[in-house]
Tab-separated table of C-alpha atoms and ligand atoms in Angstrom:
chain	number	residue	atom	x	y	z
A	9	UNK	CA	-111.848	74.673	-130.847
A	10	UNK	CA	-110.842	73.154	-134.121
A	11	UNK	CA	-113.389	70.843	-136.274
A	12	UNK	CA	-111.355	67.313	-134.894
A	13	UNK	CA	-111.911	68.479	-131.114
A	14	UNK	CA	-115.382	69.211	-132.194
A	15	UNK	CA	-116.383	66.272	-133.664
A	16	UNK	CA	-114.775	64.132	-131.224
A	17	UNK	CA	-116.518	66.376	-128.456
A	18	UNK	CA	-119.920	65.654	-130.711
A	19	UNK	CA	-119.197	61.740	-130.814
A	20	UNK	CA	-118.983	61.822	-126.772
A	21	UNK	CA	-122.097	63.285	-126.292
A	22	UNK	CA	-123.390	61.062	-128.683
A	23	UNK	CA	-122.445	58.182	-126.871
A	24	UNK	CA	-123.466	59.236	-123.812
A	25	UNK	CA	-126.762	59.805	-125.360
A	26	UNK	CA	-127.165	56.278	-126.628
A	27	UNK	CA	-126.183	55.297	-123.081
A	28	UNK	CA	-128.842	56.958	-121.833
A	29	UNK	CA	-131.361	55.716	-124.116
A	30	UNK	CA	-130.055	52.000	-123.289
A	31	UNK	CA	-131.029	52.695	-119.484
A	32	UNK	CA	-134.274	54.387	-120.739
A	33	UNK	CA	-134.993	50.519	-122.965
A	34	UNK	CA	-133.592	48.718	-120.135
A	35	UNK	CA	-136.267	50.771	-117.327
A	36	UNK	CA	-138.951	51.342	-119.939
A	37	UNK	CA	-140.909	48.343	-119.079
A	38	UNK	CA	-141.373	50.142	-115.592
A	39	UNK	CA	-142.056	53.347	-117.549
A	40	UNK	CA	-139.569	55.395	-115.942
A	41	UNK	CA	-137.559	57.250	-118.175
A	42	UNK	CA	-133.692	58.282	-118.366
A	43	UNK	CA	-133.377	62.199	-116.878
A	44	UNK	CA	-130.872	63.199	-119.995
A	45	UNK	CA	-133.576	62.034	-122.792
A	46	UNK	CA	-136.125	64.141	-120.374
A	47	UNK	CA	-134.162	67.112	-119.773
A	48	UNK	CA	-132.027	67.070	-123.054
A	49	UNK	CA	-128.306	67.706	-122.605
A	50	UNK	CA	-126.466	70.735	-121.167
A	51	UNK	CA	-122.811	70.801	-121.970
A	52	UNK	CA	-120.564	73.171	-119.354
A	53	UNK	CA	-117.158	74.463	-120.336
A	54	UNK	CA	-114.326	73.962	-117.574
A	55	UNK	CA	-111.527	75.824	-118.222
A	56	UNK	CA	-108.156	74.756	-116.223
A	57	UNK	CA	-104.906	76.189	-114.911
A	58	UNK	CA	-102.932	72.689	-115.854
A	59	UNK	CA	-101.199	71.567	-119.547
A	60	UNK	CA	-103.615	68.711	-120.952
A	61	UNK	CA	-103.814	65.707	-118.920
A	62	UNK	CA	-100.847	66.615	-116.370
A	63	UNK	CA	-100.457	63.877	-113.961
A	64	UNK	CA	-102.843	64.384	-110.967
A	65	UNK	CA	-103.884	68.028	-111.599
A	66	UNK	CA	-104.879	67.799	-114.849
A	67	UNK	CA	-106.093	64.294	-114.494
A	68	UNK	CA	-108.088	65.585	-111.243
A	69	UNK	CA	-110.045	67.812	-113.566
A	70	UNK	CA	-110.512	64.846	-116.288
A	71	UNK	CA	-111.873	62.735	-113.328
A	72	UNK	CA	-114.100	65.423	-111.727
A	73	UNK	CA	-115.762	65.986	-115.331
A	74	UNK	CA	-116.267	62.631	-115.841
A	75	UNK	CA	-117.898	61.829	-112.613
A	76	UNK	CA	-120.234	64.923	-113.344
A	77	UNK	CA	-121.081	63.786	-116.745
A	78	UNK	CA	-121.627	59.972	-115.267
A	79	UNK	CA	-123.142	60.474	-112.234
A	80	UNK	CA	-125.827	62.566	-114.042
A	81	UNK	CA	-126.585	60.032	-116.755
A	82	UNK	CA	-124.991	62.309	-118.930
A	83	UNK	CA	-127.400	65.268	-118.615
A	84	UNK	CA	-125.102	67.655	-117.451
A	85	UNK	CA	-122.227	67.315	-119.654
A	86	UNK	CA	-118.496	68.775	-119.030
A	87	UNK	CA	-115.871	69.600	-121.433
A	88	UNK	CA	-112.341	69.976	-120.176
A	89	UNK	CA	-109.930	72.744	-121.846
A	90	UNK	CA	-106.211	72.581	-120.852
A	91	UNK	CA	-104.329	75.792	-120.359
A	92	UNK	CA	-104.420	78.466	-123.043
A	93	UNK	CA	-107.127	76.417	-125.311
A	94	UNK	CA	-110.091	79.143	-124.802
A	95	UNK	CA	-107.818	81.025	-122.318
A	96	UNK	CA	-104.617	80.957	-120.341
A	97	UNK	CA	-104.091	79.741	-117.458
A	98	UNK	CA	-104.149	82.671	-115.493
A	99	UNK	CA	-107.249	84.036	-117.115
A	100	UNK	CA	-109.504	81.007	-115.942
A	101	UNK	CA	-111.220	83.140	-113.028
A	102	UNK	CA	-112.186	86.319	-115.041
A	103	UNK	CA	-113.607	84.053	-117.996
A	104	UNK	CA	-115.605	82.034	-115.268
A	105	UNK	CA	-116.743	85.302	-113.480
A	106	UNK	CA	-117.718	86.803	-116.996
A	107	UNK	CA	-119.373	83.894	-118.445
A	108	UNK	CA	-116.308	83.207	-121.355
A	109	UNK	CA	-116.530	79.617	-119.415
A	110	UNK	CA	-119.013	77.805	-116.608
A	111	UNK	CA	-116.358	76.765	-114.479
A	112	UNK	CA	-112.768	75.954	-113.707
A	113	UNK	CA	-110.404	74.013	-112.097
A	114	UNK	CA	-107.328	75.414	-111.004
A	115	UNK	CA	-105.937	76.722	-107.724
A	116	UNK	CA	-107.493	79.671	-105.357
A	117	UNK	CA	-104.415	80.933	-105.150
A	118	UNK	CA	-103.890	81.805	-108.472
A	119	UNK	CA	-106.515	84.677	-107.880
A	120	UNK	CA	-104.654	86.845	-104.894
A	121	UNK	CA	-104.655	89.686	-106.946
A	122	UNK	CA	-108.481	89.777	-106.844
A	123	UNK	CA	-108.515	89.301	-103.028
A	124	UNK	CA	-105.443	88.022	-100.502
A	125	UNK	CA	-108.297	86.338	-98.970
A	126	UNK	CA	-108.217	83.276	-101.772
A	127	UNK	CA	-104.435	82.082	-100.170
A	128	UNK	CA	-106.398	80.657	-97.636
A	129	UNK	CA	-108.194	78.582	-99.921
A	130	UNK	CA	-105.360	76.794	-101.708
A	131	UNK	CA	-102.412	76.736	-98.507
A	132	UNK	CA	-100.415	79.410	-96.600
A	133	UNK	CA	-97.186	79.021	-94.894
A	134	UNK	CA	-96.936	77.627	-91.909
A	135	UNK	CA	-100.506	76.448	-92.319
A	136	UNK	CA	-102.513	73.669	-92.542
A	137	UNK	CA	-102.065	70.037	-93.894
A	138	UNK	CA	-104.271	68.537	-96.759
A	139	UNK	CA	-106.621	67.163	-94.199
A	140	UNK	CA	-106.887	69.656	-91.599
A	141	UNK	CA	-107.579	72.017	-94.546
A	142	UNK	CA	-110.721	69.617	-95.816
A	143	UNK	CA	-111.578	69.937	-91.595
A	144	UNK	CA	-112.280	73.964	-91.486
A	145	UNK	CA	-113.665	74.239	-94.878
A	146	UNK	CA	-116.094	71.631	-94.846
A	147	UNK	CA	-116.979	71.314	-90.697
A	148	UNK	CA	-115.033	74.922	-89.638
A	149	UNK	CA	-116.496	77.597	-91.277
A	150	UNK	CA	-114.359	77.927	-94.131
A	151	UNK	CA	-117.015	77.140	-97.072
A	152	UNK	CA	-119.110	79.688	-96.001
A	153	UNK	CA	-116.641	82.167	-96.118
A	154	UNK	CA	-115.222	80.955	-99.856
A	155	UNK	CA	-118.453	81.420	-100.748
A	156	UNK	CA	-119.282	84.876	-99.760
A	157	UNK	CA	-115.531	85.638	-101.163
A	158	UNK	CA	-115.990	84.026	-104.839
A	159	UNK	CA	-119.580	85.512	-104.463
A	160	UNK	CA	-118.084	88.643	-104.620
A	161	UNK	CA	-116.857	87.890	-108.274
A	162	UNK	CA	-120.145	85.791	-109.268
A	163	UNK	CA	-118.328	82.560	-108.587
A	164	UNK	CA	-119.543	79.314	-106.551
A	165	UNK	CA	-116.416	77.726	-105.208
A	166	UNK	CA	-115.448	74.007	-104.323
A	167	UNK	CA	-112.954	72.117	-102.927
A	168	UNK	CA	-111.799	69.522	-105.691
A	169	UNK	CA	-108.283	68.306	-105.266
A	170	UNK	CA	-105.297	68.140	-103.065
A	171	UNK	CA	-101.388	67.718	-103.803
A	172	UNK	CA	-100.992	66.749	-99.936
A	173	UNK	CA	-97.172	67.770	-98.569
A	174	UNK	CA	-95.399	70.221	-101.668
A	175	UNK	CA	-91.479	69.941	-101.479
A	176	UNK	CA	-89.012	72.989	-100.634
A	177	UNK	CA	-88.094	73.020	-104.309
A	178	UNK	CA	-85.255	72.864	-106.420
A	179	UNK	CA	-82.032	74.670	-106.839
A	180	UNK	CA	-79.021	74.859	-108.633
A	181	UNK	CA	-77.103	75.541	-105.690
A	182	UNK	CA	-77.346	74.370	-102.359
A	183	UNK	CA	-78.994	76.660	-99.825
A	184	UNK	CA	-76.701	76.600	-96.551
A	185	UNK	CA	-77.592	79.519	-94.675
A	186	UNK	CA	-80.478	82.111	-95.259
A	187	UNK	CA	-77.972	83.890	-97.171
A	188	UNK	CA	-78.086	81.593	-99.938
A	189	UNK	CA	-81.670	82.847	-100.320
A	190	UNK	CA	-80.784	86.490	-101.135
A	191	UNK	CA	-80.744	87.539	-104.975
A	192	UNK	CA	-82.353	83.835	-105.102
A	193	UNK	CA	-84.452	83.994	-108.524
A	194	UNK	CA	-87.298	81.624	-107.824
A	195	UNK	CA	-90.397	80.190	-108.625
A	196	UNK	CA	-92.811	80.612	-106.099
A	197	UNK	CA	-96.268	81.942	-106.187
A	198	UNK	CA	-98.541	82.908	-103.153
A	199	UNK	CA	-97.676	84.296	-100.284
A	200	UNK	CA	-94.921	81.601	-100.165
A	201	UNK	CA	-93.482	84.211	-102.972
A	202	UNK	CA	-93.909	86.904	-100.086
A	203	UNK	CA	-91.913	84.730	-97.778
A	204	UNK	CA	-88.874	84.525	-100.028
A	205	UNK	CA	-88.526	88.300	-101.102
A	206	UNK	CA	-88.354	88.854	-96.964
A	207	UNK	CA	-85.853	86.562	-97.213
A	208	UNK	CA	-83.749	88.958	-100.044
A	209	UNK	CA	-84.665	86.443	-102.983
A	210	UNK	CA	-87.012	87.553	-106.489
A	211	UNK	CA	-89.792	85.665	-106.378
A	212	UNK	CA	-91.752	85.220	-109.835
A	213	UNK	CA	-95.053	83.510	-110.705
A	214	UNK	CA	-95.081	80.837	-113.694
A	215	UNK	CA	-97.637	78.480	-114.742
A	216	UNK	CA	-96.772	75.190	-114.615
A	217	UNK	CA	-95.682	74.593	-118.438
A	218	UNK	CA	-93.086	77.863	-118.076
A	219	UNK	CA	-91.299	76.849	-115.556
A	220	UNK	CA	-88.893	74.355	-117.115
A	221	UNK	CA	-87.851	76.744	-120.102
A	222	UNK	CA	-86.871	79.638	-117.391
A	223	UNK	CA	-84.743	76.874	-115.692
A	224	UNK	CA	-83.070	75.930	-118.590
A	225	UNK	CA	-82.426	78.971	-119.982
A	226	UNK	CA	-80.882	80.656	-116.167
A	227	UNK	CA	-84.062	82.978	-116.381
A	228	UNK	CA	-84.448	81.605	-112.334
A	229	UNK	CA	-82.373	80.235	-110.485
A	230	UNK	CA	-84.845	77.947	-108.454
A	231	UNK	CA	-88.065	76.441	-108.656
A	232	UNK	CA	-91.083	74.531	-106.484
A	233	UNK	CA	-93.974	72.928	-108.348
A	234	UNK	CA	-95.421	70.237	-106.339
A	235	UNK	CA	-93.825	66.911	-105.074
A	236	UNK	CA	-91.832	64.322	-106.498
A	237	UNK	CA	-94.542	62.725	-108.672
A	238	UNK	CA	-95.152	65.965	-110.695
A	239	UNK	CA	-91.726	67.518	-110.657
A	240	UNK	CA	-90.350	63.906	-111.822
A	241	UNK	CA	-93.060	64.502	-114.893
A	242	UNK	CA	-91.724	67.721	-115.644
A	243	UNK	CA	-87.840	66.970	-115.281
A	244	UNK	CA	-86.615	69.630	-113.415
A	245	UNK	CA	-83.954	67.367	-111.385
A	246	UNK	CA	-81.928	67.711	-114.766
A	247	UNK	CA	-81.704	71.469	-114.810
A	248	UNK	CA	-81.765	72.289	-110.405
A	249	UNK	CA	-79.766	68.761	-108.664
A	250	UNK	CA	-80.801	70.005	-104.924
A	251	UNK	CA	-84.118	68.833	-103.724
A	252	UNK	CA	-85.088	70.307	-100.451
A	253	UNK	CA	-87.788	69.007	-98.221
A	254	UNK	CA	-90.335	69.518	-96.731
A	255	UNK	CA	-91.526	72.843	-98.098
A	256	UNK	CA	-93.066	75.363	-95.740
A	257	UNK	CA	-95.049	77.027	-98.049
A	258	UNK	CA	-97.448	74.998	-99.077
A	259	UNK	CA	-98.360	71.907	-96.350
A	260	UNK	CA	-101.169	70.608	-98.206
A	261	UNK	CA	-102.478	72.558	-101.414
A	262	UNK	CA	-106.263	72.463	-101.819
A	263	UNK	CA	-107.298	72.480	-105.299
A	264	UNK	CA	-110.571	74.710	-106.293
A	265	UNK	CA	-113.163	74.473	-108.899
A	266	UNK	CA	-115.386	77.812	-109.787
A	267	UNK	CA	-118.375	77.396	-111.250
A	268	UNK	CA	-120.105	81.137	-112.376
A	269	UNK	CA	-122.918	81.728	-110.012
A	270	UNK	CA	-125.477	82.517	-112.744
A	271	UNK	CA	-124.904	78.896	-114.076
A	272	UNK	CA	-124.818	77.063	-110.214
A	273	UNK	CA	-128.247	78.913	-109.493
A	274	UNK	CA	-130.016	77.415	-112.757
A	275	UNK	CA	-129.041	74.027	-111.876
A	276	UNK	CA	-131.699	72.097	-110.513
A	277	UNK	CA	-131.235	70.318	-106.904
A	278	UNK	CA	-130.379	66.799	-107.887
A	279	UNK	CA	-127.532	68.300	-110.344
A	280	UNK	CA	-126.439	71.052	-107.865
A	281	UNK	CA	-125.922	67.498	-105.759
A	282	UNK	CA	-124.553	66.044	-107.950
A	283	UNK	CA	-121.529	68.887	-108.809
A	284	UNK	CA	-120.736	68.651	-105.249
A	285	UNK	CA	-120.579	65.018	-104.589
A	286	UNK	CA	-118.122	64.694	-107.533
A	287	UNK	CA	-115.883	67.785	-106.185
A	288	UNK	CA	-115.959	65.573	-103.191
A	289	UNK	CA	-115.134	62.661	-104.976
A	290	UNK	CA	-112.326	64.299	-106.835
A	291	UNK	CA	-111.153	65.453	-103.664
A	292	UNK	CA	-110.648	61.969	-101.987
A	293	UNK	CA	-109.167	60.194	-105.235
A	294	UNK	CA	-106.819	63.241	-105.570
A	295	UNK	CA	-104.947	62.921	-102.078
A	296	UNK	CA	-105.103	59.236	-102.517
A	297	UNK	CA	-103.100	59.383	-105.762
A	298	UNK	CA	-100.679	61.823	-104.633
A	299	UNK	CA	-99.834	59.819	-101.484
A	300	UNK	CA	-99.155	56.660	-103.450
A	301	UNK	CA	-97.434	58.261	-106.612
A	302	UNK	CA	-95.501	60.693	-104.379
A	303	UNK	CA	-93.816	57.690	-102.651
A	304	UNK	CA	-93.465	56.003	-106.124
A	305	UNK	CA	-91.585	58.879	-107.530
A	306	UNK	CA	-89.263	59.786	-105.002
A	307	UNK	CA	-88.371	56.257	-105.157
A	308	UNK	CA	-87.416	56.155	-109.019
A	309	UNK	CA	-86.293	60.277	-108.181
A	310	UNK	CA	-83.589	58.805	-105.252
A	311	UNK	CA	-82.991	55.284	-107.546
A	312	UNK	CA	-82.470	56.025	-111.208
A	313	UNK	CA	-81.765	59.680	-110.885
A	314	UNK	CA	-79.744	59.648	-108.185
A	315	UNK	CA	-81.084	62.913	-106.731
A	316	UNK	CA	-79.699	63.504	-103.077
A	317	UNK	CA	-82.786	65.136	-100.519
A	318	UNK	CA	-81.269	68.051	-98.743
A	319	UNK	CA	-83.190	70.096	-96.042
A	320	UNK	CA	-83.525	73.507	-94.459
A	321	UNK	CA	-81.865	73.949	-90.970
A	322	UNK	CA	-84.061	74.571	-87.792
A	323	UNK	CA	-81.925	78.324	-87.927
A	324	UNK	CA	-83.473	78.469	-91.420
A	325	UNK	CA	-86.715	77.192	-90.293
A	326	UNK	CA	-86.819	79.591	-87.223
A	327	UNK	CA	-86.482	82.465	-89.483
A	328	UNK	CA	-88.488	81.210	-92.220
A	329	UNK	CA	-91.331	80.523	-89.748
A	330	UNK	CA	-91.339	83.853	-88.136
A	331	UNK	CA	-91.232	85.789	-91.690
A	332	UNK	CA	-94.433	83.473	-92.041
A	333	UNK	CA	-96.556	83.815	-89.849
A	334	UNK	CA	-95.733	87.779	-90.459
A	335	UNK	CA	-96.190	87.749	-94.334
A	336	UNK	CA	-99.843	85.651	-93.313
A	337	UNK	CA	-100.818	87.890	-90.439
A	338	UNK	CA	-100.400	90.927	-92.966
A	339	UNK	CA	-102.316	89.457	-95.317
A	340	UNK	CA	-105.456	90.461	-92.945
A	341	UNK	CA	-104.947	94.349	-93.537
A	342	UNK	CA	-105.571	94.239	-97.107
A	343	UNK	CA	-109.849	94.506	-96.475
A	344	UNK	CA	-112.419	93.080	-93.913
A	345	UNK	CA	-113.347	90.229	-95.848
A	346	UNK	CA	-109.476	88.771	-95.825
A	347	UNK	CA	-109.478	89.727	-92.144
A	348	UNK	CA	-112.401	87.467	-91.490
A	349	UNK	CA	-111.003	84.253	-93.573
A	350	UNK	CA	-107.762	84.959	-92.121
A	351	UNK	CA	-109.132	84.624	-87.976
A	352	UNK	CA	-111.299	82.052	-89.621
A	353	UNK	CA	-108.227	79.891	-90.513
A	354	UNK	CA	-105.516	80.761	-88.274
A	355	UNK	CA	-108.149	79.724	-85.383
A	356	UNK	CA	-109.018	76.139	-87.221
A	357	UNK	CA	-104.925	75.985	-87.559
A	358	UNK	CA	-104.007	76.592	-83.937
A	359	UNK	CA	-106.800	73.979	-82.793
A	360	UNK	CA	-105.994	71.674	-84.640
A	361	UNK	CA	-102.072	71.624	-83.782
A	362	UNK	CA	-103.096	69.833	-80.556
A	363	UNK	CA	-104.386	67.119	-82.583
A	364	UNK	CA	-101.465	66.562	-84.580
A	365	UNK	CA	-99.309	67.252	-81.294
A	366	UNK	CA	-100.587	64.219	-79.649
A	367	UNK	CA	-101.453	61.961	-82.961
A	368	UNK	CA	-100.242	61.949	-86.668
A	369	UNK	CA	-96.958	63.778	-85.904
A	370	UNK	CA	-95.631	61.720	-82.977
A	371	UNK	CA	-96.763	58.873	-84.567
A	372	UNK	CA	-95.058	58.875	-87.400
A	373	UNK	CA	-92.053	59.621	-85.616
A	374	UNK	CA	-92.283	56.771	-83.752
A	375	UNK	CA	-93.180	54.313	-86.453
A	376	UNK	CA	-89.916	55.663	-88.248
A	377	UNK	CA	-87.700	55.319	-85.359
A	378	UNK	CA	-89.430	51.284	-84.777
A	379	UNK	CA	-88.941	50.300	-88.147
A	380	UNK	CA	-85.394	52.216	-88.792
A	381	UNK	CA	-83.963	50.513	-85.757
B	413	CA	CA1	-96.462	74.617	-105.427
């Protein structure tokens, strides 16, 4: 941290102190007094996986901080840190389970290589939407299993985000038949990575600020990030023309916070509260955004860009499905703990495709074919 972040970091807490001392004037008539004069002020450090201020994922983490830091009259105070500014992006889960930072805000599946298990917790293929995801982890079992999985690595998970629907991708040449996808060099993490290299393609891992340099400079061939409203931020519609959609691999990408489990345990009650009524919060004004700003930008994307949407053939889907459910079902032999999340999930999943059989899906088919008459 240089001196300027510092100090400005120093005249926010200050503020929020004298904001705090103006409730304590306001109630000290009543004697009651403001809890961040009695308690003093604990700062946390949240590291993230996203550049500074990145439309809706680093924004979600701006938000969630500042609802923490509000919501507890400023006595529990969080400081954001964009990618690579205490560590990179990729290092956010090891300086959270170490104590480098108090928490994070990234994506679970970042973290595979710790345990396959944490897929689950972001999106699969083939697998659930943003909602039916916030279903099994909140009223399905699925928290209690994150737990006992970041517990492992002396983390306290949350659910504080979602990117809704992610897009196919893009590509600098049309995709016509699943041969198009072999000696494909792409950008796809996860298991959606696994998918592809059944397919014949490379699939590489890049954080969200790489991924435009590799375009540019032929290092891959192909790329997903999110959906229109982040991909329009980062441009890549100038370097890969074909936009394919929807993606399979990721139907609705939770986003996580980690907060070390040494720090969660010394909060008291009302802040422990507190922490998870703003992941929630974060949560609910994350899909929000991405459902309007998605529409917005795919919009300007089709408009003023002139970018034609392409999609994958059932043949492709066929195969692409099978290889899915596969690559997921394989994902249960790595250890008994993955095994468990996986049944866990693929059970919420299968239940909950009855729902969607006789509700959202038909329904927006039919509301399409009304209005397109
Ligand atoms: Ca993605």
């Amino acid at each position: 941290m240089d001196r300027r972040t510092f100090l400005t970091g120093a005249t926010i807490a200050a503020t929020t102190v004298a904001t705090a001392c103006g409730d304590t004037g306001q109630e000290g008539t009543n004697g009651v007094s403001s809890p961040a004069v009695n308690r003093g002020i604990r700062q946390l450090r949240m590291v993230t996986t996203w550049p500074a201020n990145f439309p809706g994922l680093g924004t979600a983490a701006n938000n969630l901080a500042q609802y923490i830091t509000s919501m507890s009259g400023g006595s529990l105070e969080v400081r954001v840190y964009a990618a690579g500014e205490i560590v990179s992006a990729f290092e956010s889960f090891d300086a959270v389970s170490t104590g480098t930072a108090d928490m994070y805000h990234g994506a679970e599946y970042y973290w595979q290589g710790k345990s396959a298990a944490f897929n689950f917790f972001t999106a699969v293929p083939l697998g659930m939407t943003a909602t039916e995801i916030m279903g099994w982890v909140e009223y399905g079992g699925g928290q209690a299993l994150w737990d006992e999985l970041s517990g492992q690595f002396n983390i306290k998970p949350f659910q504080a985000g979602n990117t809704g629907h992610q897009m196919g991708g893009w590509f600098k040449r049309e995709i016509n038949s699943l041969e198009d996808f072999r000696g494909l060099r792409m950008r796809i993490p996860g298991l959606g990575g696994n998918v592809l290299r059944e397919l014949g393609g490379a699939a590489v891992t890049l954080s969200g600020g790489e991924i435009y340099p590799a375009l540019q400079s032929g290092t891959i061939d192909a790329t997903e990030w999110v959906g229109p409203w982040n991909d329009l931020a980062f441009g890549f519609y100038r370097e890969a023309p074909y936009y394919y959609g929807p993606g399979f691999h990721e139907p609705g990408s939770a986003l996580g916070v980690g907060m070390n489990l040494d720090v969660w345990n010394s909060l008291e009650d009302d802040h422990k509260t507190i922490v998870q009524t703003a992941c929630r919060a974060a949560n609910n004004q994350s899909i929000a955004e991405f459902q309007l700003q998605n529409a917005v930008a795919l919009n300007v994307l089709e408009t003023e860009h002139g970018i034609e949407l392409r999609s994958f053939t059932n043949e492709m889907w066929d195969r692409i499905g099978e290889i899915s459910e596969q690559v997921v079902a394989d994902t249960a032999n790595a250890d008994a703990m993955t095994r468990r999340v996986y049944e866990s999930y693929i059970n919420a999943r299968n239940q909950m495709r009855g729902w969607a059989r006789v509700s959202e899906m038909p329904y927006m088919m039919q509301r399409e074919r009304v209005l397109s008459r």
